[in-house]
């Protein structure tokens, strides 16, 4: 008889975008997984520690484990390494451990990384591999929607329909709401996008993508966005939108001083 998949619930939380629920379970994960556990579970514990805010320790341990040839090829460890290094915006290091794929999780992560690197051509190659493995899998459909948004144009409507299908099949999550909202903004439907994003905000008031998308949406609607930017700065000071806003403010201040 096959052994139970101890990571099944965590995987589903991530697939469906219920990241906060996964993080809320991190204390349980940290306390229940000890040093005698399998490498896969130890890796999940590292991710739980990282997501709980203790970044330096998990990254140091992760690098040590990845240098051990006996466990470095473990697919779950590689996946966790990719997730953590992607969060750190070290895409080259992330791909070092994920590029060879081997599982749908790893290929889906590769799609995300390549999109962040603005290499939709490489992301498409990863998606094709996923479609050959299981075209109807939730991860494959998600990756398809991510790529459609990155490509833009007529593909936006296809991405919207994928997220709409998720909304009809599964509990509504921040990922699905944000996905639909981004599609709406691309199609010029900013009022609908705002409604979706406010629903996402009610589910998780600190979600960085919801806050970032609300800032963009409100700017297009001509509404104040300072509240959402302040919240993003407070909860996620390293977010790319916060850094861009700070850079713009610095440039503006220098310009003022130059003409003063």
PDB file of C-alpha atoms in Angstrom:
ATOM      1  CA  UNK A   1       0.000   0.000   0.000  1.00  0.00           C
ATOM      2  CA  UNK A   2       1.324   3.448  -0.932  1.00  0.00           C
ATOM      3  CA  UNK A   3       2.448   5.610   1.957  1.00  0.00           C
ATOM      4  CA  UNK A   4       0.362   8.730   2.655  1.00  0.00           C
ATOM      5  CA  UNK A   5       1.492  11.989   1.049  1.00  0.00           C
ATOM      6  CA  UNK A   6       2.310  14.111   4.083  1.00  0.00           C
ATOM      7  CA  UNK A   7       2.735  17.201   1.913  1.00  0.00           C
ATOM      8  CA  UNK A   8      -0.634  16.880   0.141  1.00  0.00           C
ATOM      9  CA  UNK A   9      -2.471  19.548   2.150  1.00  0.00           C
ATOM     10  CA  UNK A  10       0.399  22.032   1.944  1.00  0.00           C
ATOM     11  CA  UNK A  11       0.655  21.531  -1.801  1.00  0.00           C
ATOM     12  CA  UNK A  12      -3.051  22.178  -2.247  1.00  0.00           C
ATOM     13  CA  UNK A  13      -2.840  25.336  -0.145  1.00  0.00           C
ATOM     14  CA  UNK A  14      -0.155  26.672  -2.467  1.00  0.00           C
ATOM     15  CA  UNK A  15      -1.843  25.492  -5.674  1.00  0.00           C
ATOM     16  CA  UNK A  16      -5.078  27.257  -4.764  1.00  0.00           C
ATOM     17  CA  UNK A  17      -3.316  30.381  -3.560  1.00  0.00           C
ATOM     18  CA  UNK A  18      -4.223  30.035   0.107  1.00  0.00           C
ATOM     19  CA  UNK A  19      -0.742  31.168   1.108  1.00  0.00           C
ATOM     20  CA  UNK A  20      -1.885  32.757   4.358  1.00  0.00           C
ATOM     21  CA  UNK A  21      -3.468  29.494   5.460  1.00  0.00           C
ATOM     22  CA  UNK A  22      -0.197  27.735   4.727  1.00  0.00           C
ATOM     23  CA  UNK A  23       1.731  30.341   6.699  1.00  0.00           C
ATOM     24  CA  UNK A  24      -0.771  30.088   9.556  1.00  0.00           C
ATOM     25  CA  UNK A  25       0.056  26.389   9.730  1.00  0.00           C
ATOM     26  CA  UNK A  26       3.786  27.100   9.884  1.00  0.00           C
ATOM     27  CA  UNK A  27       3.992  26.860  13.678  1.00  0.00           C
ATOM     28  CA  UNK A  28       2.506  23.374  13.497  1.00  0.00           C
ATOM     29  CA  UNK A  29       4.922  22.401  10.720  1.00  0.00           C
ATOM     30  CA  UNK A  30       7.901  23.781  12.653  1.00  0.00           C
ATOM     31  CA  UNK A  31       6.951  22.008  15.879  1.00  0.00           C
ATOM     32  CA  UNK A  32       5.928  18.674  14.334  1.00  0.00           C
ATOM     33  CA  UNK A  33       8.955  18.150  12.046  1.00  0.00           C
ATOM     34  CA  UNK A  34      12.112  17.237  13.958  1.00  0.00           C
ATOM     35  CA  UNK A  35      15.680  16.462  12.904  1.00  0.00           C
ATOM     36  CA  UNK A  36      14.886  12.794  12.298  1.00  0.00           C
ATOM     37  CA  UNK A  37      12.306  13.567   9.589  1.00  0.00           C
ATOM     38  CA  UNK A  38      12.877  12.888   5.892  1.00  0.00           C
ATOM     39  CA  UNK A  39      14.683  15.473   3.768  1.00  0.00           C
ATOM     40  CA  UNK A  40      11.433  16.513   2.049  1.00  0.00           C
ATOM     41  CA  UNK A  41       9.786  17.363   5.359  1.00  0.00           C
ATOM     42  CA  UNK A  42      12.906  19.103   6.636  1.00  0.00           C
ATOM     43  CA  UNK A  43      12.789  21.276   3.498  1.00  0.00           C
ATOM     44  CA  UNK A  44       9.154  22.169   4.153  1.00  0.00           C
ATOM     45  CA  UNK A  45      10.137  23.164   7.678  1.00  0.00           C
ATOM     46  CA  UNK A  46      12.834  25.449   6.231  1.00  0.00           C
ATOM     47  CA  UNK A  47      10.232  27.132   4.035  1.00  0.00           C
ATOM     48  CA  UNK A  48       7.872  27.534   7.007  1.00  0.00           C
ATOM     49  CA  UNK A  49      10.658  29.195   8.998  1.00  0.00           C
ATOM     50  CA  UNK A  50      11.508  31.443   6.055  1.00  0.00           C
ATOM     51  CA  UNK A  51       7.884  32.506   5.539  1.00  0.00           C
ATOM     52  CA  UNK A  52       7.489  33.202   9.254  1.00  0.00           C
ATOM     53  CA  UNK A  53      10.119  35.941   8.950  1.00  0.00           C
ATOM     54  CA  UNK A  54      13.331  34.193  10.046  1.00  0.00           C
ATOM     55  CA  UNK A  55      15.161  34.429   6.721  1.00  0.00           C
ATOM     56  CA  UNK A  56      18.880  34.286   7.471  1.00  0.00           C
ATOM     57  CA  UNK A  57      18.825  30.970   9.332  1.00  0.00           C
ATOM     58  CA  UNK A  58      16.808  29.033   6.739  1.00  0.00           C
ATOM     59  CA  UNK A  59      18.845  30.434   3.823  1.00  0.00           C
ATOM     60  CA  UNK A  60      22.088  29.449   5.545  1.00  0.00           C
ATOM     61  CA  UNK A  61      20.783  25.927   6.254  1.00  0.00           C
ATOM     62  CA  UNK A  62      19.424  25.642   2.717  1.00  0.00           C
ATOM     63  CA  UNK A  63      22.803  26.458   1.160  1.00  0.00           C
ATOM     64  CA  UNK A  64      24.488  23.923   3.430  1.00  0.00           C
ATOM     65  CA  UNK A  65      22.036  21.183   2.417  1.00  0.00           C
ATOM     66  CA  UNK A  66      22.337  22.006  -1.274  1.00  0.00           C
ATOM     67  CA  UNK A  67      26.101  21.528  -1.049  1.00  0.00           C
ATOM     68  CA  UNK A  68      25.551  17.961   0.203  1.00  0.00           C
ATOM     69  CA  UNK A  69      25.512  15.731  -2.885  1.00  0.00           C
ATOM     70  CA  UNK A  70      23.615  13.040  -0.958  1.00  0.00           C
ATOM     71  CA  UNK A  71      20.448  15.149  -0.699  1.00  0.00           C
ATOM     72  CA  UNK A  72      20.897  18.051  -3.159  1.00  0.00           C
ATOM     73  CA  UNK A  73      18.974  16.223  -5.895  1.00  0.00           C
ATOM     74  CA  UNK A  74      15.873  15.729  -3.715  1.00  0.00           C
ATOM     75  CA  UNK A  75      13.004  17.236  -5.780  1.00  0.00           C
ATOM     76  CA  UNK A  76      11.234  18.801  -2.797  1.00  0.00           C
ATOM     77  CA  UNK A  77      14.471  20.368  -1.544  1.00  0.00           C
ATOM     78  CA  UNK A  78      15.078  21.731  -5.049  1.00  0.00           C
ATOM     79  CA  UNK A  79      11.542  23.110  -5.136  1.00  0.00           C
ATOM     80  CA  UNK A  80      11.922  24.810  -1.748  1.00  0.00           C
ATOM     81  CA  UNK A  81      15.288  26.225  -2.850  1.00  0.00           C
ATOM     82  CA  UNK A  82      13.656  27.635  -5.976  1.00  0.00           C
ATOM     83  CA  UNK A  83      10.797  29.216  -4.016  1.00  0.00           C
ATOM     84  CA  UNK A  84      13.103  30.819  -1.454  1.00  0.00           C
ATOM     85  CA  UNK A  85      15.628  32.139  -3.986  1.00  0.00           C
ATOM     86  CA  UNK A  86      12.784  33.438  -6.169  1.00  0.00           C
ATOM     87  CA  UNK A  87      11.427  35.314  -3.131  1.00  0.00           C
ATOM     88  CA  UNK A  88      14.942  36.702  -2.706  1.00  0.00           C
ATOM     89  CA  UNK A  89      14.836  37.764  -6.398  1.00  0.00           C
ATOM     90  CA  UNK A  90      17.965  35.685  -7.036  1.00  0.00           C
ATOM     91  CA  UNK A  91      16.585  34.064 -10.175  1.00  0.00           C
ATOM     92  CA  UNK A  92      19.896  32.665 -11.404  1.00  0.00           C
ATOM     93  CA  UNK A  93      20.398  30.782  -8.139  1.00  0.00           C
ATOM     94  CA  UNK A  94      16.784  29.594  -8.193  1.00  0.00           C
ATOM     95  CA  UNK A  95      17.130  28.175 -11.705  1.00  0.00           C
ATOM     96  CA  UNK A  96      20.378  26.479 -10.744  1.00  0.00           C
ATOM     97  CA  UNK A  97      18.278  24.108  -8.647  1.00  0.00           C
ATOM     98  CA  UNK A  98      15.026  23.966 -10.632  1.00  0.00           C
ATOM     99  CA  UNK A  99      15.939  24.159 -14.328  1.00  0.00           C
ATOM    100  CA  UNK A 100      16.155  20.396 -14.869  1.00  0.00           C
ATOM    101  CA  UNK A 101      12.526  20.015 -13.775  1.00  0.00           C
ATOM    102  CA  UNK A 102      11.297  16.488 -13.092  1.00  0.00           C
ATOM    103  CA  UNK A 103       7.967  17.327 -11.422  1.00  0.00           C
ATOM    104  CA  UNK A 104       5.017  19.559 -12.288  1.00  0.00           C
ATOM    105  CA  UNK A 105       5.838  21.688  -9.237  1.00  0.00           C
ATOM    106  CA  UNK A 106       9.352  22.382 -10.508  1.00  0.00           C
ATOM    107  CA  UNK A 107       8.238  23.118 -14.069  1.00  0.00           C
ATOM    108  CA  UNK A 108       5.526  25.480 -12.766  1.00  0.00           C
ATOM    109  CA  UNK A 109       8.102  27.282 -10.660  1.00  0.00           C
ATOM    110  CA  UNK A 110      10.349  27.548 -13.710  1.00  0.00           C
ATOM    111  CA  UNK A 111       7.476  29.208 -15.588  1.00  0.00           C
ATOM    112  CA  UNK A 112       7.161  31.782 -12.793  1.00  0.00           C
ATOM    113  CA  UNK A 113      10.883  32.451 -12.679  1.00  0.00           C
ATOM    114  CA  UNK A 114      11.230  32.868 -16.448  1.00  0.00           C
ATOM    115  CA  UNK A 115       8.246  35.237 -16.523  1.00  0.00           C
ATOM    116  CA  UNK A 116       9.882  37.328 -13.789  1.00  0.00           C
ATOM    117  CA  UNK A 117      13.026  37.372 -15.936  1.00  0.00           C
ATOM    118  CA  UNK A 118      10.930  38.535 -18.927  1.00  0.00           C
ATOM    119  CA  UNK A 119      11.734  35.351 -20.841  1.00  0.00           C
ATOM    120  CA  UNK A 120       8.297  34.182 -21.914  1.00  0.00           C
ATOM    121  CA  UNK A 121       9.929  32.056 -24.631  1.00  0.00           C
ATOM    122  CA  UNK A 122      11.602  29.862 -22.021  1.00  0.00           C
ATOM    123  CA  UNK A 123       8.440  29.891 -19.892  1.00  0.00           C
ATOM    124  CA  UNK A 124       6.484  28.561 -22.870  1.00  0.00           C
ATOM    125  CA  UNK A 125       8.901  25.633 -23.238  1.00  0.00           C
ATOM    126  CA  UNK A 126       8.330  24.715 -19.591  1.00  0.00           C
ATOM    127  CA  UNK A 127       4.549  24.977 -20.044  1.00  0.00           C
ATOM    128  CA  UNK A 128       4.656  22.616 -23.028  1.00  0.00           C
ATOM    129  CA  UNK A 129       6.441  20.036 -20.887  1.00  0.00           C
ATOM    130  CA  UNK A 130       3.752  20.408 -18.212  1.00  0.00           C
ATOM    131  CA  UNK A 131       0.993  19.980 -20.802  1.00  0.00           C
ATOM    132  CA  UNK A 132       2.623  16.752 -21.993  1.00  0.00           C
ATOM    133  CA  UNK A 133       2.644  15.452 -18.400  1.00  0.00           C
ATOM    134  CA  UNK A 134      -0.902  16.508 -17.409  1.00  0.00           C
ATOM    135  CA  UNK A 135      -2.683  19.205 -19.398  1.00  0.00           C
ATOM    136  CA  UNK A 136      -5.652  19.403 -16.994  1.00  0.00           C
ATOM    137  CA  UNK A 137      -3.673  19.628 -13.750  1.00  0.00           C
ATOM    138  CA  UNK A 138      -4.331  22.746 -11.657  1.00  0.00           C
ATOM    139  CA  UNK A 139      -0.670  23.734 -11.828  1.00  0.00           C
ATOM    140  CA  UNK A 140      -0.593  23.389 -15.614  1.00  0.00           C
ATOM    141  CA  UNK A 141      -3.682  25.566 -15.956  1.00  0.00           C
ATOM    142  CA  UNK A 142      -2.238  28.151 -13.558  1.00  0.00           C
ATOM    143  CA  UNK A 143       1.047  28.242 -15.457  1.00  0.00           C
ATOM    144  CA  UNK A 144      -0.908  28.657 -18.697  1.00  0.00           C
ATOM    145  CA  UNK A 145      -2.751  31.661 -17.237  1.00  0.00           C
ATOM    146  CA  UNK A 146       0.491  33.229 -15.940  1.00  0.00           C
ATOM    147  CA  UNK A 147       2.065  32.927 -19.384  1.00  0.00           C
ATOM    148  CA  UNK A 148      -1.044  34.260 -21.155  1.00  0.00           C
ATOM    149  CA  UNK A 149      -0.914  37.388 -18.968  1.00  0.00           C
ATOM    150  CA  UNK A 150       2.804  37.814 -19.626  1.00  0.00           C
ATOM    151  CA  UNK A 151       2.279  37.522 -23.398  1.00  0.00           C
ATOM    152  CA  UNK A 152      -0.735  39.846 -23.335  1.00  0.00           C
ATOM    153  CA  UNK A 153      -2.932  40.804 -26.269  1.00  0.00           C
ATOM    154  CA  UNK A 154      -5.618  38.268 -27.154  1.00  0.00           C
ATOM    155  CA  UNK A 155      -4.140  35.864 -24.596  1.00  0.00           C
ATOM    156  CA  UNK A 156      -5.541  37.983 -21.730  1.00  0.00           C
ATOM    157  CA  UNK A 157      -9.066  36.769 -22.429  1.00  0.00           C
ATOM    158  CA  UNK A 158      -7.853  33.153 -22.329  1.00  0.00           C
ATOM    159  CA  UNK A 159      -6.188  33.788 -18.950  1.00  0.00           C
ATOM    160  CA  UNK A 160      -9.399  35.356 -17.622  1.00  0.00           C
ATOM    161  CA  UNK A 161     -11.382  32.262 -18.617  1.00  0.00           C
ATOM    162  CA  UNK A 162      -8.906  30.010 -16.796  1.00  0.00           C
ATOM    163  CA  UNK A 163      -9.275  32.012 -13.579  1.00  0.00           C
ATOM    164  CA  UNK A 164     -13.053  32.097 -14.068  1.00  0.00           C
ATOM    165  CA  UNK A 165     -13.017  28.303 -14.334  1.00  0.00           C
ATOM    166  CA  UNK A 166     -11.057  28.105 -11.065  1.00  0.00           C
ATOM    167  CA  UNK A 167     -13.590  30.431  -9.418  1.00  0.00           C
ATOM    168  CA  UNK A 168     -16.407  28.085 -10.398  1.00  0.00           C
ATOM    169  CA  UNK A 169     -14.616  24.883  -9.336  1.00  0.00           C
ATOM    170  CA  UNK A 170     -12.744  25.822  -6.171  1.00  0.00           C
ATOM    171  CA  UNK A 171     -13.062  28.104  -3.119  1.00  0.00           C
ATOM    172  CA  UNK A 172     -12.305  31.687  -4.097  1.00  0.00           C
ATOM    173  CA  UNK A 173      -8.746  32.612  -3.129  1.00  0.00           C
ATOM    174  CA  UNK A 174      -6.550  35.683  -3.355  1.00  0.00           C
ATOM    175  CA  UNK A 175      -4.636  34.169  -6.266  1.00  0.00           C
ATOM    176  CA  UNK A 176      -7.796  33.609  -8.306  1.00  0.00           C
ATOM    177  CA  UNK A 177      -9.186  37.063  -7.455  1.00  0.00           C
ATOM    178  CA  UNK A 178      -5.897  38.781  -8.304  1.00  0.00           C
ATOM    179  CA  UNK A 179      -5.597  36.784 -11.501  1.00  0.00           C
ATOM    180  CA  UNK A 180      -9.053  37.843 -12.660  1.00  0.00           C
ATOM    181  CA  UNK A 181      -8.383  41.439 -11.574  1.00  0.00           C
ATOM    182  CA  UNK A 182      -5.117  41.675 -13.520  1.00  0.00           C
ATOM    183  CA  UNK A 183      -6.912  40.362 -16.611  1.00  0.00           C
ATOM    184  CA  UNK A 184      -9.676  42.936 -16.113  1.00  0.00           C
ATOM    185  CA  UNK A 185      -7.124  45.750 -15.879  1.00  0.00           C
ATOM    186  CA  UNK A 186      -5.447  44.586 -19.080  1.00  0.00           C
ATOM    187  CA  UNK A 187      -8.889  44.656 -20.739  1.00  0.00           C
ATOM    188  CA  UNK A 188      -9.647  48.118 -19.368  1.00  0.00           C
ATOM    189  CA  UNK A 189     -12.304  46.986 -16.873  1.00  0.00           C
ATOM    190  CA  UNK A 190     -10.878  48.797 -13.856  1.00  0.00           C
ATOM    191  CA  UNK A 191     -14.158  49.001 -11.896  1.00  0.00           C
ATOM    192  CA  UNK A 192     -14.548  45.216 -12.017  1.00  0.00           C
ATOM    193  CA  UNK A 193     -10.883  44.825 -11.131  1.00  0.00           C
ATOM    194  CA  UNK A 194     -11.301  47.053  -8.068  1.00  0.00           C
ATOM    195  CA  UNK A 195     -14.281  44.983  -6.869  1.00  0.00           C
ATOM    196  CA  UNK A 196     -12.272  41.769  -7.178  1.00  0.00           C
ATOM    197  CA  UNK A 197      -9.243  43.265  -5.433  1.00  0.00           C
ATOM    198  CA  UNK A 198     -11.291  44.618  -2.523  1.00  0.00           C
ATOM    199  CA  UNK A 199     -12.695  41.103  -2.062  1.00  0.00           C
ATOM    200  CA  UNK A 200      -9.129  39.770  -2.045  1.00  0.00           C
ATOM    201  CA  UNK A 201      -8.136  42.447   0.476  1.00  0.00           C
ATOM    202  CA  UNK A 202     -10.903  41.273   2.803  1.00  0.00           C
ATOM    203  CA  UNK A 203      -9.383  37.804   2.711  1.00  0.00           C
ATOM    204  CA  UNK A 204      -5.840  39.009   3.469  1.00  0.00           C
ATOM    205  CA  UNK A 205      -5.244  42.695   4.224  1.00  0.00           C
ATOM    206  CA  UNK A 206      -1.460  42.281   3.972  1.00  0.00           C
ATOM    207  CA  UNK A 207      -1.173  40.337   0.726  1.00  0.00           C
ATOM    208  CA  UNK A 208       1.488  42.187  -1.300  1.00  0.00           C
ATOM    209  CA  UNK A 209       0.091  41.435  -4.759  1.00  0.00           C
ATOM    210  CA  UNK A 210      -3.401  42.567  -3.757  1.00  0.00           C
ATOM    211  CA  UNK A 211      -2.026  45.829  -2.362  1.00  0.00           C
ATOM    212  CA  UNK A 212       0.202  46.401  -5.395  1.00  0.00           C
ATOM    213  CA  UNK A 213      -2.642  45.721  -7.817  1.00  0.00           C
ATOM    214  CA  UNK A 214      -4.955  48.048  -5.885  1.00  0.00           C
ATOM    215  CA  UNK A 215      -2.364  50.827  -6.159  1.00  0.00           C
ATOM    216  CA  UNK A 216      -2.193  50.396  -9.935  1.00  0.00           C
ATOM    217  CA  UNK A 217      -5.969  50.021 -10.280  1.00  0.00           C
ATOM    218  CA  UNK A 218      -6.731  53.138  -8.215  1.00  0.00           C
ATOM    219  CA  UNK A 219      -4.245  55.195 -10.214  1.00  0.00           C
ATOM    220  CA  UNK A 220      -6.138  54.276 -13.387  1.00  0.00           C
ATOM    221  CA  UNK A 221      -9.461  55.082 -11.708  1.00  0.00           C
ATOM    222  CA  UNK A 222      -8.155  58.427 -10.466  1.00  0.00           C
ATOM    223  CA  UNK A 223      -8.664  57.387  -6.845  1.00  0.00           C
ATOM    224  CA  UNK A 224      -6.227  57.863  -3.925  1.00  0.00           C
ATOM    225  CA  UNK A 225      -3.801  54.973  -3.548  1.00  0.00           C
ATOM    226  CA  UNK A 226      -1.640  56.261  -0.666  1.00  0.00           C
ATOM    227  CA  UNK A 227      -3.397  54.033   1.882  1.00  0.00           C
ATOM    228  CA  UNK A 228      -2.444  50.882  -0.009  1.00  0.00           C
ATOM    229  CA  UNK A 229       1.090  52.094  -0.678  1.00  0.00           C
ATOM    230  CA  UNK A 230       1.578  52.860   3.035  1.00  0.00           C
ATOM    231  CA  UNK A 231       0.343  49.373   3.944  1.00  0.00           C
ATOM    232  CA  UNK A 232       2.637  47.798   1.351  1.00  0.00           C
ATOM    233  CA  UNK A 233       5.614  49.758   2.678  1.00  0.00           C
ATOM    234  CA  UNK A 234       4.790  48.645   6.214  1.00  0.00           C
ATOM    235  CA  UNK A 235       4.185  44.959   5.560  1.00  0.00           C
ATOM    236  CA  UNK A 236       6.483  44.350   2.563  1.00  0.00           C
ATOM    237  CA  UNK A 237       9.220  47.015   2.461  1.00  0.00           C
ATOM    238  CA  UNK A 238      11.239  45.024  -0.108  1.00  0.00           C
ATOM    239  CA  UNK A 239       8.399  44.798  -2.649  1.00  0.00           C
ATOM    240  CA  UNK A 240       9.422  45.968  -6.128  1.00  0.00           C
ATOM    241  CA  UNK A 241       6.646  48.601  -6.208  1.00  0.00           C
ATOM    242  CA  UNK A 242       7.862  50.069  -2.904  1.00  0.00           C
ATOM    243  CA  UNK A 243      11.412  50.247  -4.245  1.00  0.00           C
ATOM    244  CA  UNK A 244      10.227  51.897  -7.456  1.00  0.00           C
ATOM    245  CA  UNK A 245       8.172  54.448  -5.500  1.00  0.00           C
ATOM    246  CA  UNK A 246      11.170  55.240  -3.276  1.00  0.00           C
ATOM    247  CA  UNK A 247      13.400  55.632  -6.335  1.00  0.00           C
ATOM    248  CA  UNK A 248      10.886  57.981  -7.959  1.00  0.00           C
ATOM    249  CA  UNK A 249      10.658  60.034  -4.768  1.00  0.00           C
ATOM    250  CA  UNK A 250      14.449  60.315  -4.584  1.00  0.00           C
ATOM    251  CA  UNK A 251      14.639  61.394  -8.228  1.00  0.00           C
ATOM    252  CA  UNK A 252      11.946  64.015  -7.633  1.00  0.00           C
ATOM    253  CA  UNK A 253      13.722  65.366  -4.542  1.00  0.00           C
ATOM    254  CA  UNK A 254      17.026  65.641  -6.442  1.00  0.00           C
ATOM    255  CA  UNK A 255      15.266  67.484  -9.257  1.00  0.00           C
ATOM    256  CA  UNK A 256      13.751  69.936  -6.772  1.00  0.00           C
ATOM    257  CA  UNK A 257      17.116  70.566  -5.169  1.00  0.00           C
ATOM    258  CA  UNK A 258      18.702  71.127  -8.584  1.00  0.00           C
ATOM    259  CA  UNK A 259      16.292  73.952  -9.436  1.00  0.00           C
ATOM    260  CA  UNK A 260      16.062  75.427  -5.926  1.00  0.00           C
TER     261      UNK A 260
END
